[in-house]
Tab-separated table of C-alpha atoms in Angstrom:
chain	number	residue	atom	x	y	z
A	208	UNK	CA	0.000	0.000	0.000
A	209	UNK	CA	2.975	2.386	1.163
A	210	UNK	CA	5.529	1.567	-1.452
A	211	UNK	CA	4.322	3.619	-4.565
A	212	UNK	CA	5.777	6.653	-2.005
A	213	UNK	CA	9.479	5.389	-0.870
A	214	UNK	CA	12.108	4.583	-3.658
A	215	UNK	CA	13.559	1.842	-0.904
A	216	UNK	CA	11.766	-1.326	0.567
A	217	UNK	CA	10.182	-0.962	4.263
A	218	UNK	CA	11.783	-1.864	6.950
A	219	UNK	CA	10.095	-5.292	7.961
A	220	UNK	CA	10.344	-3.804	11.948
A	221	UNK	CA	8.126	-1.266	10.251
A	222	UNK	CA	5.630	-3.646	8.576
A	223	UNK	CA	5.218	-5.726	11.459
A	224	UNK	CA	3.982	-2.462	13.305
A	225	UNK	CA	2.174	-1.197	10.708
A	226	UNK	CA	0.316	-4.368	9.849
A	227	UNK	CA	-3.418	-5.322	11.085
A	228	UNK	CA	-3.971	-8.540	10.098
A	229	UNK	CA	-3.482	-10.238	14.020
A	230	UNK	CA	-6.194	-7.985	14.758
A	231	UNK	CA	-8.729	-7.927	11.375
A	232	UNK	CA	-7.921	-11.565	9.784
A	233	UNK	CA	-11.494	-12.399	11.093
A	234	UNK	CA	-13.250	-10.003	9.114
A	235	UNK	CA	-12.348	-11.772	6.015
A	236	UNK	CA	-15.533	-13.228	5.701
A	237	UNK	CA	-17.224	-10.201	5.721
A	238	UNK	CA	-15.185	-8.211	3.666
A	239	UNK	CA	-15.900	-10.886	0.904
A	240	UNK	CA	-19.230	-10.654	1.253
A	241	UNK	CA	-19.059	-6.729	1.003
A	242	UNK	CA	-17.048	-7.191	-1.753
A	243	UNK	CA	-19.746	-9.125	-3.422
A	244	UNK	CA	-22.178	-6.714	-2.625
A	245	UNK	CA	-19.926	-3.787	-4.351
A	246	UNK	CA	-19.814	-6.022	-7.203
A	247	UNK	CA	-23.127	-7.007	-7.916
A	248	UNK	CA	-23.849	-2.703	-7.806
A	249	UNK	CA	-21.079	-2.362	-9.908
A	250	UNK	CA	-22.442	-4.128	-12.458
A	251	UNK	CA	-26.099	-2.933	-12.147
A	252	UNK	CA	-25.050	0.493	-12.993
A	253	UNK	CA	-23.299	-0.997	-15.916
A	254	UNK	CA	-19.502	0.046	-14.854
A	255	UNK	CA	-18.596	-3.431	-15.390
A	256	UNK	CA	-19.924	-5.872	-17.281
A	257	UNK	CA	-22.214	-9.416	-16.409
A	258	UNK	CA	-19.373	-11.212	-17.434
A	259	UNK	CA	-16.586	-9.773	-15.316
A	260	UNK	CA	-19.223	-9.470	-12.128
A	261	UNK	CA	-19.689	-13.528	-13.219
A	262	UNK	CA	-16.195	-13.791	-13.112
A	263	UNK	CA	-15.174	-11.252	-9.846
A	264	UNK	CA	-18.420	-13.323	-8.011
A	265	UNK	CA	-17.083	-16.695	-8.697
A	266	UNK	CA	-13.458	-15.653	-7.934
A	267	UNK	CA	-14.596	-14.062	-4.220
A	268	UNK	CA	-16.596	-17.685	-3.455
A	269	UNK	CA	-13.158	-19.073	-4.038
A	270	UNK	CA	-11.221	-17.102	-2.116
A	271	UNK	CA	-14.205	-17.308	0.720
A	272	UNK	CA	-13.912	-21.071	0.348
A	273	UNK	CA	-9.976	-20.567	0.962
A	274	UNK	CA	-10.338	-18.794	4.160
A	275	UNK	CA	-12.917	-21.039	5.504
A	276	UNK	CA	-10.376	-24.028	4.639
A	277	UNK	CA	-7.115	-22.263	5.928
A	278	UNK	CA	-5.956	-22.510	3.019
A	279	UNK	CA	-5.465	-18.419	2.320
A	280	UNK	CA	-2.183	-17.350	3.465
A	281	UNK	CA	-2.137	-13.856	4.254
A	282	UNK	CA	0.826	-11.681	3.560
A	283	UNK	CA	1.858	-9.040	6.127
A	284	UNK	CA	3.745	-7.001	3.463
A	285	UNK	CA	0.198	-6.095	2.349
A	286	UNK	CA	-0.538	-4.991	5.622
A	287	UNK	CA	-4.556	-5.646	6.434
A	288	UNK	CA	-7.169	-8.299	5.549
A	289	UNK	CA	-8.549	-5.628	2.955
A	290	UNK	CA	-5.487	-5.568	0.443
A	291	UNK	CA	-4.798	-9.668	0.842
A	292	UNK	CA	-7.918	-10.376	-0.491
A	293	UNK	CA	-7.564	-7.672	-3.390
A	294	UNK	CA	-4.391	-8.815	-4.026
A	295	UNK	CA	-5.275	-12.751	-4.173
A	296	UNK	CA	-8.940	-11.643	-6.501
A	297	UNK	CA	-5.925	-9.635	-9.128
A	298	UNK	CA	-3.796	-12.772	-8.809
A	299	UNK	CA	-6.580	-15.379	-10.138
A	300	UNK	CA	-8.530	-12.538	-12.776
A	301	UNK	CA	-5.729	-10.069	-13.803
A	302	UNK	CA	-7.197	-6.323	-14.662
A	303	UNK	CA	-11.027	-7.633	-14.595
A	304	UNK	CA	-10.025	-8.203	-10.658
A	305	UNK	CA	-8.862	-4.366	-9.796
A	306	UNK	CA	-11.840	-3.819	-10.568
A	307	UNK	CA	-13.609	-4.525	-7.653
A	308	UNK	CA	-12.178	-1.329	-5.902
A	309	UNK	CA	-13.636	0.796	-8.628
A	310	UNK	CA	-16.078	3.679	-6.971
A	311	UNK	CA	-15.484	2.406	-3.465
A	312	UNK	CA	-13.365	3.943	-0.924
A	313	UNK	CA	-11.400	2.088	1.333
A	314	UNK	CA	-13.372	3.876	4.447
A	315	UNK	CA	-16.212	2.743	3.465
A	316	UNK	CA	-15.138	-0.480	2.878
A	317	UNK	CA	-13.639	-0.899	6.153
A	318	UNK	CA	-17.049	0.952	8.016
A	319	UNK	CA	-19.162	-1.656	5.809
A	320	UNK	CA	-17.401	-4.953	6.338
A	321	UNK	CA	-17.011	-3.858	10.427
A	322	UNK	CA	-20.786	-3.389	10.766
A	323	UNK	CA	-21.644	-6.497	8.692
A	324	UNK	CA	-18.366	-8.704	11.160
A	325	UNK	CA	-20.248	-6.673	14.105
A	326	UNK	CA	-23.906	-7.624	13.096
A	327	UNK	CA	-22.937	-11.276	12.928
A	328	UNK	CA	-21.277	-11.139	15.903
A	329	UNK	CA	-23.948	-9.856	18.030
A	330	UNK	CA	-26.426	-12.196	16.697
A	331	UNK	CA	-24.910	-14.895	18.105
A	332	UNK	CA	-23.863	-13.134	21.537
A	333	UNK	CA	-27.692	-12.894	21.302
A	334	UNK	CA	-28.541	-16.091	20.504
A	335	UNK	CA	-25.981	-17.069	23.307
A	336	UNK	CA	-27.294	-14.971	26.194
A	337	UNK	CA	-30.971	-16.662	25.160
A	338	UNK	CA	-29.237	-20.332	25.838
A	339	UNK	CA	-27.698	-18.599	29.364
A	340	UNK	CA	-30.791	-17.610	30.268
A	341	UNK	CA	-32.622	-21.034	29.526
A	342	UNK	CA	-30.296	-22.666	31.059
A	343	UNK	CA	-30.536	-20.101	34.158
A	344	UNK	CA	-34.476	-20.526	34.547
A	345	UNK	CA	-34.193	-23.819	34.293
A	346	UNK	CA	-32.109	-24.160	37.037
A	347	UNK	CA	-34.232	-22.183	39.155
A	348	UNK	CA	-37.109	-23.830	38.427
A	349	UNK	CA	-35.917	-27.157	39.820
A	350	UNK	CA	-34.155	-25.195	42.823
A	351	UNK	CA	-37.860	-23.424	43.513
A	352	UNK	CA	-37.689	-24.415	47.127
A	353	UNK	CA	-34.542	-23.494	48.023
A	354	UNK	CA	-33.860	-20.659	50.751
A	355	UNK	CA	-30.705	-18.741	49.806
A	356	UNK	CA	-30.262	-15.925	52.525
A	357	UNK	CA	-29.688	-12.346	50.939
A	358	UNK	CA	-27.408	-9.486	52.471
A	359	UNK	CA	-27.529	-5.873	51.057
A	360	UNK	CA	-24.479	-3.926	50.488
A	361	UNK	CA	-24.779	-2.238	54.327
């Protein structure tokens, strides 16, 4: 991302500061999907074709399929989850892949896939606090009878 700026390679003490993808590898999943998303609009306001949104789609399921597997091996040199998985879509489709960033700046990007990461997330704290609390009424239902004395904070 940097290197277009500095006639010299970075110094790998300053990549490994500079780099995110400890902390954002698990938003890959949703930064696919937002990808997709871009895509598809891309191509209904005719800025790329069917064909190359056929071709960006099926490339994005592959690279989704790669990341569930373990088999995608980010690099740090391209310092965040983001530029990996442009970088891997140019590497299997060329030009028609650098086109995914067309009309789409990398804020919004970032804002989009970190609500869609956060909206999953929550669902299943959600869906986990729901089992807690099952499993918490339950419990007092079969420990109905049970006098447990109670002290206030005085």
């Amino acid at each position: 991302m940097w290197k277009g700026r500095f006639s010299e390679d970075i110094e790998r003490t300053v990549l490994d500061f500079t780099q995110s993808l400890d902390l954002d590898w698990r938003l890959a999943l949703a930064d696919v999907i937002c990808s997709a998303a871009h895509v598809r609009m891309l191509s209904r306001v005719k800025l790329i074709s069917p064909q190359e949104c056929g071709a960006i789609l099926s490339a994005l399921k592959q690279i989704a399929d790669e990341i569930k597997s373990g088999k995608f091996v980010p690099k740090v040199e391209l310092e965040d989850v983001h530029m990996n998985i442009e970088a891997r879509l140019i590497e299997l489709l060329g030009s028609v892949g650098a086109k995914l960033h067309t009309g789409r700046s990398r804020n919004d990007q970032i804002a989009t896939t970190m609500r869609l990461y956060l909206r999953e997330e929550l669902s299943k704290l959600g869906l986990s606090l729901c089992h807690m609390l099952e499993v918490l009424l339950r419990c007092a239902e079969r420990h109905v009878d049970v006098v447990v004395p109670g002290y206030t904070h005085l």
